[in-house]
Amino acid sequence: MTGGALLAVDALPAFVDLPFESHYITSIVRVSLYVSLVAVAISTLFSLPVAMVVGFSEFPGKSLVTAIINTGMGFPSVVVGLVVLFMLSSSGPFGPLGLVFTPEAMIISQFVLATPVITGVSLAAVTSVERNVRDAAFAMGGTRLDVALVVIKEARFGIATAVLAGFGRAISEVGSVLIVGGNIAYADGTSYTRNLTTAIQLEARQGRFETAMFLGAILVALVLLVNAAVGRLGGSGRTR
Amino acid sequence: MTALLEVTDVSHTYDEAVFEGVSLSVERGEVLAVIGPSGVGKSTLLRLLALFERPDRGSIEFEGTDVWAVSEGQRLEMRRNVGMVFQEASLFDAPVLRNAEYGLRVRQSWPDRVRRGVADLVGRRNGTSETAREALSVVGLEGKEAQNARSLSGGEAQRVAFARALAYDPGVLLLDEPTSDLDPRNTALLEEAIDEARQREIGVVLATHDMHQAERVADRVAVVLGTGIAEIGPAERVFEAPNDDRTRKFVAGELVY
Amino acid sequence: MPIQRRRFLALAGGAATAGVAGCTGMFDGEDEAADGGEDGGGDDGGGNGGDSAASVEGEELVLTTTTSTYDTGLLDEVNLAFEERFGTPVQAIAQGTGAALETARNGDADVIMVHARGSEDEFMEEGHGVNRRDLMFNDFVILGSPDDPAGIEGGEDAVEAFETVAEAEEMFVSRGDDSGTHVAELEIWDEADAEPGGEWYVEAGAGMGDTLNQTSQQGAYTLSDRGTYISQRGEIELEILVEGPVEGGPEILANPYGILAANPAVHGDRNYDLGMAYIGFLTGQEGQEVVENYTLDGEQLFFPEAISEDPNFEQYVPEGWSANGDADDDETA
Ligand SMILES: Nc1ncnc2c1ncn2[C@@H]1O[C@H](COP(=O)(O)OP(=O)(O)O)[C@@H](O)[C@H]1O
Ligand SMILES: [Mg+2]
């Protein structure tokens, strides 16, 4: 899918005269996808166990965790960007890692943004799985892990929705990645930390609205494509 | 020889006492019907037997071993000797065969399970599903293997649930009012399947509020009234000549709980 | 190496999406990832042999700079030339002058290229920066819509023009972002007999490009560096109403750019020597030639200032700094 989208962009200038280099666009798309897909993948691996624990067990501080998840869903991305910058900056606690102004810093801030969304929506999905089904998995000799896997499988459509919502939040936010990534592209037009949203912001700032619009169209197309892909993947599991 | 399943002096309380001092036993190849009015605690008893939770007092022994006196790992092994069918639909959102195989799958090693999962994704089925197919044929569901379990009728769903529990050949089979929502034909098919379980030397505990069903399929009957077993004994005797006064009224349909 | 790594990571990302897309895509992705892996392996092998001679290759240089150098396209031009010469790609972060210096204060930049002498001096006095050089200059111009409702066109005095706009209460859009341009604008207001405030004075809180867009949309006035204006004048409806010193306008509209390195004593993990190489390159013949020759729409945007026979000592130290003060300290010590 990505390959197709990138090829299409590569091929475009052959017959349409666009006011930018296709290499510039493809590298921006690559950075966008790399950062957001990795952030969402890590976030999903983190969020699912959290949703399971919050959904099915009692522990002190549970209501606090729930409150964090709920407020985190609407957390302003620039604030997240600022906090991540403070953490990663050379003068901050994680400065020695040298992560500030790297794609990895962008992954961290998108992880922070996507996680409450993915956890919150997954939590709703897993807790709506019938208790009977969980009991059946246990009674058939399933371990706690088996029961958890059954719950995740039963809630797969809700979880897919959660992952998509998280991906949408990650790939379309501009505030935090601008702050922690620095919107860096090398002089030869290869993006380092410039993704679609920060590029759109930059192009609009410079009054190059056509390029900004084109990038915006790619962003929307990517979100639609990922939605369709996840929808198809989820749909193939169900043979009604 | 020790009993397959021995319950001794079990008490259990939720908001108020559900049981006080309940004792019973189940042998291989016998069907014990637990009858009693709705809300008396039949489901609670079966959940205790399936080791969902620990009773407040008393002991539950499988083949002479107290299930709550052993390690977690050993308890899992004991738990895996139990099959259960629930009152409400409890099938997984997956094809019928996958449901029937579930117990077999969780008993496999992780490498095998992963290999099997990959084979499923690629669409190549092979290997261990023969036992599951055989269990489906016991409940008359050959040919439905590929259908999604959620699209089955209520009767078919309960039969798949039965096959799912039968497939891994448990020593004890717990049936919690499996036919309460079913039509006569599906009820008959399930009762045949219960008979098949008895033939396979499985000890069956059947909770039911249907006395006629208990008469049809049970070898022995335990009548649960109030917070304890009012009477327990061979089915014929309990129904024809109950010792207990309340049992007599309950069997006659007079005791409205 | 950074480029190779990026490519591999990008491919891995691609493979992940392809995986989501289904089986066919998955195999495509695997092929790509495998290719990427092989490439990486080959480069590593090379790194142990011939490549190791290229000393600065694989190092990173982080430059924080103002949006004006970036948005005009000059920065890409000089950075390409630098990369050709030293093999190190420059990671340029375009911010307002204030933010650029703040980022460097946090130890997140090797070199700083800005245009607000006062802020640069403060930065050096705090010990964060060393080796400041005058780099180049251009000028600010006062822009407004062609109908010029306040009637400032052709004026020779920037301060007077500001006063006129304030008196007429015609809309003025300020950068409002602590950038070099913003600082220069506030200095003019300081000179003027008028207070910037009231409903006619709005702060964009944005870069020059955004501010120009906004000014054009509103038919308002603003102060802009000439370079950004030229690079964007095709997209906006704004004209130069008061010229800067490049076209004979007042000195107060001069816009000098300085470049300096993060102090290695304070920011020990920064790449000081590479930063100095960058400063050396930009203030040397080749870099200054790139600045000189950079044109947009046929117009030169920046004027090199680094190469001079005059000693021009003032460029190295904060303005008004005197050696005597320092000597006194030595005596008391
Ligand atoms: N998890 C539980 N928490 C609290 N009360 C329960 C729980 N499960 C069952 N009960 C109560 O225990 C009693 C017996 O219920 P149950 O075993 O479902 O009866 P039956 O299956 O015979 O209809 C009921 O009063 C029921 O409300
Ligand atoms: Mg019940």
Tab-separated table of C-alpha atoms in Angstrom, chain A residues 72-203:
chain	number	residue	atom	x	y	z
A	72	GLY	CA	-5.224	12.164	28.389
A	73	MET	CA	-7.487	11.580	25.394
A	74	GLY	CA	-7.965	15.305	25.050
A	75	PHE	CA	-4.524	16.375	26.149
A	76	PRO	CA	-3.208	19.343	24.135
A	77	SER	CA	-0.402	18.124	21.925
A	78	VAL	CA	1.735	21.239	22.353
A	79	VAL	CA	1.819	20.651	26.090
A	80	VAL	CA	2.902	17.077	25.499
A	81	GLY	CA	5.544	18.420	23.120
A	82	LEU	CA	6.839	20.838	25.717
A	83	VAL	CA	7.046	18.197	28.428
A	84	VAL	CA	8.767	15.719	26.109
A	85	LEU	CA	11.171	18.472	25.044
A	86	PHE	CA	12.027	19.194	28.671
A	87	MET	CA	12.636	15.502	29.254
A	88	LEU	CA	14.750	14.909	26.163
A	89	SER	CA	16.612	18.188	25.919
A	90	SER	CA	20.314	17.956	26.683
A	91	SER	CA	19.637	19.850	29.899
A	92	GLY	CA	16.749	17.530	30.819
A	93	PRO	CA	16.759	14.205	32.675
A	94	PHE	CA	17.012	12.104	29.503
A	95	GLY	CA	19.391	14.470	27.734
A	96	PRO	CA	22.265	11.960	27.600
A	97	LEU	CA	20.197	9.776	25.272
A	98	GLY	CA	20.608	12.456	22.615
A	99	LEU	CA	17.052	12.064	21.365
A	100	VAL	CA	15.948	15.669	21.009
A	101	PHE	CA	15.244	16.685	17.380
A	102	THR	CA	15.209	13.094	16.132
A	103	PRO	CA	12.397	10.974	14.670
A	104	GLU	CA	12.572	8.921	17.856
A	105	ALA	CA	11.671	12.018	19.897
A	106	MET	CA	8.634	12.406	17.642
A	107	ILE	CA	7.746	8.773	18.270
A	108	ILE	CA	7.893	9.391	22.007
A	109	SER	CA	5.563	12.376	21.890
A	110	GLN	CA	3.140	10.644	19.533
A	111	PHE	CA	3.237	7.623	21.813
A	112	VAL	CA	2.228	9.857	24.707
A	113	LEU	CA	-0.593	11.330	22.631
A	114	ALA	CA	-1.897	8.091	21.148
A	115	THR	CA	-1.723	5.932	24.270
A	116	PRO	CA	-4.655	7.435	26.209
A	117	VAL	CA	-6.809	7.226	23.081
A	118	ILE	CA	-5.901	3.614	22.339
A	119	THR	CA	-6.153	2.606	25.994
A	120	GLY	CA	-9.464	4.386	26.509
A	121	VAL	CA	-11.202	3.011	23.438
A	122	SER	CA	-9.711	-0.475	23.996
A	123	LEU	CA	-10.894	-0.382	27.590
A	124	ALA	CA	-14.444	0.239	26.440
A	125	ALA	CA	-14.080	-2.565	23.892
A	126	VAL	CA	-12.665	-5.219	26.229
A	127	THR	CA	-15.062	-4.482	29.064
A	128	SER	CA	-17.994	-4.904	26.699
A	129	VAL	CA	-16.973	-8.513	26.021
A	130	GLU	CA	-19.588	-10.798	27.615
A	131	ARG	CA	-18.630	-12.288	30.940
A	132	ASN	CA	-19.926	-15.666	29.690
A	133	VAL	CA	-17.268	-15.717	27.016
A	134	ARG	CA	-14.501	-15.060	29.510
A	135	ASP	CA	-15.916	-17.703	31.814
A	136	ALA	CA	-16.066	-20.191	28.957
A	137	ALA	CA	-12.381	-19.660	28.141
A	138	PHE	CA	-11.515	-20.237	31.790
A	139	ALA	CA	-13.767	-23.274	32.138
A	140	MET	CA	-12.324	-24.887	29.009
A	141	GLY	CA	-8.972	-24.944	30.801
A	142	GLY	CA	-7.638	-21.560	29.732
A	143	THR	CA	-5.018	-19.798	31.805
A	144	ARG	CA	-5.357	-16.117	32.647
A	145	LEU	CA	-3.348	-15.338	29.518
A	146	ASP	CA	-5.689	-17.501	27.426
A	147	VAL	CA	-8.687	-15.649	28.839
A	148	ALA	CA	-7.026	-12.304	28.036
A	149	LEU	CA	-6.316	-13.444	24.472
A	150	VAL	CA	-9.933	-14.500	24.023
A	151	VAL	CA	-11.091	-11.109	25.285
A	152	ILE	CA	-8.767	-9.317	22.853
A	153	LYS	CA	-9.968	-11.492	20.005
A	154	GLU	CA	-13.603	-10.884	20.868
A	155	ALA	CA	-12.977	-7.146	21.123
A	156	ARG	CA	-10.931	-6.995	17.923
A	157	PHE	CA	-13.226	-4.604	16.083
A	158	GLY	CA	-13.301	-2.222	19.008
A	159	ILE	CA	-9.541	-2.532	19.369
A	160	ALA	CA	-9.084	-1.891	15.651
A	161	THR	CA	-11.154	1.247	16.103
A	162	ALA	CA	-8.932	2.187	19.032
A	163	VAL	CA	-5.764	1.702	17.001
A	164	LEU	CA	-7.200	3.726	14.127
A	165	ALA	CA	-8.227	6.516	16.452
A	166	GLY	CA	-4.728	6.491	17.907
A	167	PHE	CA	-3.176	6.497	14.445
A	168	GLY	CA	-5.396	9.371	13.420
A	169	ARG	CA	-4.387	11.333	16.480
A	170	ALA	CA	-0.693	10.545	15.942
A	171	ILE	CA	-0.320	11.215	12.245
A	172	SER	CA	-2.408	14.359	12.193
A	173	GLU	CA	-1.020	16.197	15.194
A	174	VAL	CA	1.418	18.982	14.563
A	175	GLY	CA	2.053	20.719	17.876
A	176	SER	CA	4.280	18.263	19.660
A	177	VAL	CA	6.287	16.880	16.742
A	178	LEU	CA	7.172	20.394	15.676
A	179	ILE	CA	8.564	21.124	19.131
A	180	VAL	CA	10.447	17.882	19.749
A	181	GLY	CA	11.384	17.063	16.149
A	182	GLY	CA	12.348	20.520	14.935
A	183	ASN	CA	10.845	20.038	11.461
A	184	ILE	CA	14.272	19.239	10.030
A	185	ALA	CA	14.842	18.530	6.349
A	186	TYR	CA	18.349	18.381	4.907
A	187	ALA	CA	19.402	20.850	2.280
A	188	ASP	CA	18.993	18.225	-0.449
A	189	GLY	CA	15.299	17.972	0.377
A	190	THR	CA	15.503	14.745	2.384
A	191	SER	CA	13.341	14.919	5.450
A	192	TYR	CA	14.845	13.991	8.781
A	193	THR	CA	12.147	15.041	11.231
A	194	ARG	CA	9.726	16.722	8.886
A	195	ASN	CA	6.455	14.889	8.639
A	196	LEU	CA	3.321	15.737	6.710
A	197	THR	CA	1.807	18.001	9.328
A	198	THR	CA	4.923	20.013	10.075
A	199	ALA	CA	5.621	20.253	6.353
A	200	ILE	CA	2.103	21.560	5.747
A	201	GLN	CA	2.635	24.085	8.492
A	202	LEU	CA	5.917	25.181	6.917
A	203	GLU	CA	4.575	25.382	3.396
